[in-house]
Coordinates of C-alpha atoms in Angstrom, one line a residue:
Chain A
A1 CA 263.2 103.7 81.6
Q2 CA 264.5 102.7 78.8
R3 CA 261.8 103.5 76.0
V4 CA 262.0 103.6 72.3
T5 CA 258.8 105.7 70.1
Q6 CA 258.0 105.7 66.6
P7 CA 255.0 108.2 66.1
E8 CA 254.2 107.2 63.2
K9 CA 252.6 104.0 62.5
L10 CA 252.1 104.3 58.9
L11 CA 254.2 106.7 56.7
S12 CA 253.4 106.8 52.7
V13 CA 255.2 108.7 50.3
F14 CA 256.0 108.6 46.2
K15 CA 258.9 106.8 44.5
G16 CA 261.7 109.3 44.3
A17 CA 260.3 111.7 47.1
P18 CA 262.4 112.0 50.2
V19 CA 261.7 110.1 53.7
E20 CA 261.8 110.6 57.5
L21 CA 261.2 107.7 59.7
K22 CA 261.6 109.5 62.7
C23 CA 262.7 107.5 66.3
N24 CA 262.8 109.3 69.8
Y25 CA 264.2 107.8 72.8
S26 CA 264.9 107.6 76.5
Y27 CA 267.6 106.5 78.5
S28 CA 269.7 107.4 81.1
G29 CA 273.2 106.5 80.0
S30 CA 275.1 105.8 76.2
P31 CA 272.7 103.8 74.7
E32 CA 273.8 102.3 71.0
L33 CA 270.9 102.9 68.5
F34 CA 269.6 101.2 65.6
W35 CA 267.4 100.9 62.7
Y36 CA 265.7 97.3 61.7
V37 CA 263.7 96.3 58.9
Q38 CA 261.7 93.6 58.0
Y39 CA 260.9 93.1 54.1
S40 CA 257.5 91.7 53.4
R41 CA 258.0 88.1 54.4
Q42 CA 261.2 88.1 55.6
R43 CA 263.0 87.8 58.9
L44 CA 263.7 90.8 61.0
Q45 CA 267.3 92.1 59.8
L46 CA 270.3 95.0 61.0
L47 CA 269.7 98.0 58.6
L48 CA 272.2 100.4 60.1
R49 CA 273.4 101.4 63.9
H50 CA 274.8 105.0 65.0
I51 CA 278.1 104.3 65.8
S52 CA 279.2 102.8 62.1
R53 CA 277.5 106.0 60.4
E54 CA 277.4 104.1 57.2
S55 CA 274.7 104.9 55.0
I56 CA 272.8 101.5 53.9
K57 CA 271.1 101.2 50.9
G58 CA 270.7 105.5 50.9
F59 CA 269.8 105.6 54.2
T60 CA 271.3 107.4 56.9
A61 CA 271.1 108.5 60.3
D62 CA 272.0 110.7 63.0
L63 CA 272.1 110.8 66.4
N64 CA 270.7 114.0 68.4
K65 CA 271.7 113.4 71.9
G66 CA 270.5 116.8 73.0
E67 CA 267.0 115.8 71.4
T68 CA 267.3 112.3 71.8
S69 CA 266.1 111.5 68.5
F70 CA 267.7 108.8 66.1
H71 CA 265.7 109.6 62.7
L72 CA 266.3 107.3 59.8
K73 CA 266.7 109.5 56.4
K74 CA 266.8 108.7 52.6
P75 CA 266.8 111.6 50.1
F76 CA 265.4 109.6 47.1
A77 CA 262.4 106.5 48.2
Q78 CA 262.7 103.6 46.0
E79 CA 260.3 100.9 45.7
E80 CA 262.0 98.1 47.2
D81 CA 262.0 100.7 50.6
S82 CA 258.5 99.8 51.8
A83 CA 259.2 97.5 54.6
M84 CA 258.6 97.7 58.6
Y85 CA 261.0 99.9 60.0
Y86 CA 261.8 99.4 63.6
C87 CA 264.6 102.0 65.8
A88 CA 265.6 99.9 68.7
L89 CA 268.2 100.8 71.3
S90 CA 270.8 98.3 72.9
P91 CA 271.3 99.7 77.0
Q92 CA 274.8 100.3 77.6
G93 CA 276.8 96.8 78.6
A94 CA 273.9 94.9 77.4
Q95 CA 273.2 92.8 74.1
K96 CA 269.5 93.1 74.7
L97 CA 267.6 95.4 72.2
V98 CA 264.5 97.6 72.9
F99 CA 261.9 98.1 70.2
G100 CA 259.9 101.0 69.0
Q101 CA 256.3 99.8 67.6
G102 CA 257.6 100.1 64.5
T103 CA 256.8 102.2 61.3
R104 CA 255.2 100.8 58.3
L105 CA 256.9 102.0 55.3
T106 CA 255.0 102.1 51.9
I107 CA 256.6 103.7 48.5
N108 CA 254.1 104.9 46.1
P109 CA 255.1 104.1 42.0
Chain B
D1 CA 274.5 78.3 57.4
A2 CA 271.1 78.3 57.9
G3 CA 270.8 81.3 59.9
V4 CA 268.9 81.5 63.1
T5 CA 266.0 78.6 62.6
Q6 CA 262.6 78.3 65.2
S7 CA 260.6 75.5 65.8
P8 CA 257.5 74.7 64.8
T9 CA 256.6 77.5 62.1
H10 CA 252.9 77.9 63.8
L11 CA 251.5 76.5 67.2
I12 CA 247.6 76.6 68.7
K13 CA 247.1 75.7 72.3
T14 CA 244.3 76.4 74.6
R15 CA 244.3 78.8 77.6
G16 CA 246.4 76.7 80.7
Q17 CA 247.9 74.4 78.5
Q18 CA 251.9 74.7 78.2
V19 CA 254.3 75.0 75.0
T20 CA 257.7 74.6 74.5
L21 CA 259.6 76.6 71.7
R22 CA 262.7 76.2 70.2
C23 CA 265.6 78.0 68.5
S24 CA 269.0 77.2 67.0
P25 CA 271.5 79.8 66.9
K26 CA 273.8 81.2 64.0
S27 CA 276.7 79.1 63.8
G28 CA 279.3 80.6 66.1
H29 CA 277.0 82.9 68.3
D30 CA 276.9 81.4 72.0
T31 CA 274.1 83.8 73.0
V32 CA 270.4 83.6 72.4
S33 CA 268.0 86.1 73.4
W34 CA 263.4 85.8 73.1
Y35 CA 261.5 88.3 72.2
Q36 CA 257.9 88.6 72.2
Q37 CA 256.2 90.6 69.5
A38 CA 252.4 91.3 69.5
L39 CA 249.8 92.1 66.6
G40 CA 251.0 95.8 65.9
Q41 CA 254.1 96.1 68.3
G42 CA 257.8 95.7 68.4
P43 CA 259.3 93.2 69.7
Q44 CA 259.6 93.0 72.9
F45 CA 262.4 91.6 75.0
I46 CA 261.8 88.2 77.3
F47 CA 265.2 87.0 78.5
Q48 CA 269.0 86.2 77.2
Y49 CA 270.9 83.0 77.8
Y50 CA 274.6 82.3 77.9
E51 CA 276.4 79.8 78.8
E52 CA 273.3 78.1 79.8
E53 CA 272.2 80.8 82.2
E54 CA 269.5 83.4 82.0
R55 CA 271.9 86.7 82.1
Q56 CA 269.4 89.2 81.6
R57 CA 265.4 89.4 82.0
G58 CA 262.9 91.5 80.7
N59 CA 259.1 92.4 82.1
F60 CA 257.8 88.8 82.4
P61 CA 256.0 86.7 84.8
D62 CA 257.7 83.7 85.8
R63 CA 255.5 81.5 83.7
F64 CA 258.0 82.4 81.2
S65 CA 261.0 80.4 81.6
G66 CA 263.6 79.5 79.6
H67 CA 267.1 76.5 78.8
Q68 CA 270.1 76.7 77.1
F69 CA 271.7 73.6 75.9
P70 CA 275.6 73.1 75.8
N71 CA 275.5 73.1 71.8
Y72 CA 273.8 76.7 72.3
S73 CA 270.6 76.1 71.1
S74 CA 267.3 77.4 73.5
E75 CA 263.9 76.7 74.2
L76 CA 261.0 79.0 75.3
N77 CA 258.7 77.4 77.6
V78 CA 255.5 79.1 78.6
N79 CA 253.0 77.4 81.5
A80 CA 249.7 78.2 82.3
L81 CA 249.0 80.2 78.9
L82 CA 246.8 83.1 78.7
L83 CA 245.1 84.4 75.7
G84 CA 247.5 87.7 75.5
D85 CA 250.2 85.4 75.3
S86 CA 249.4 85.3 72.0
A87 CA 252.0 86.8 69.9
L88 CA 255.2 86.1 67.4
Y89 CA 258.0 84.5 69.4
L90 CA 261.5 85.8 68.1
C91 CA 265.0 83.8 68.8
A92 CA 267.7 86.3 68.2
S93 CA 271.3 85.2 68.3
I94 CA 275.1 86.8 69.0
R95 CA 278.0 86.2 69.2
S96 CA 279.2 87.3 73.0
G97 CA 282.2 89.6 73.6
G98 CA 281.7 92.7 71.8
S99 CA 279.4 91.6 69.0
Y100 CA 276.4 94.0 68.0
E101 CA 274.5 92.7 65.4
Q102 CA 271.7 90.5 66.5
Y103 CA 270.6 87.6 64.0
F104 CA 266.7 87.0 64.1
G105 CA 264.9 84.0 63.3
P106 CA 261.4 83.6 61.5
G107 CA 259.6 83.6 64.8
T108 CA 257.0 80.6 66.1
R109 CA 253.4 82.0 66.0
L110 CA 251.3 80.8 69.2
T111 CA 248.1 81.2 69.0
V112 CA 246.5 80.8 72.4
T113 CA 242.1 80.2 72.3

């Protein structure tokens, strides 16, 4: 079974504080992992993927195959980071996405 | 390029009716996927179309069907609407052949009363 779990529906932190959005997945093969973000009144868009190992808008995510986790982190939160964040996996060889239920991140000034 | 476009933006239907939603992919994309997003949930994969054929399907009943046209645009049809079909329906497009980034449309909000 393919499943993505985001344990926190809501997360609130103060500006300048570190942020960590948790994501765990279950998949028997080697999936591709992604983080998608939806800012207010905007469409869903890709934030980062595990293969690229890039830092986008200060966010990073490390794939931990042992713990089947792909947590999203940022050392210093900014107000513009307030958004809905979705962790997603793409099964090997398939161009479809399995999403978690999402975490609403609010950055307080 | 306007990116992925969807129509209509909002739709209200009655139980038992049928509905058709439309999607135009991003320029250069040939593969279209449809997702259903219920309130408070993440998007759930319905099916994917490539070369005018359904290539993959999620766990949705046969009441959900689709079509892809030669210009790569796509339709999602839902028959015998149920109250539980009320959701945001998202279309995503991708270029086949190794591309990884799916581009999403703004969605169609369907309300079934």
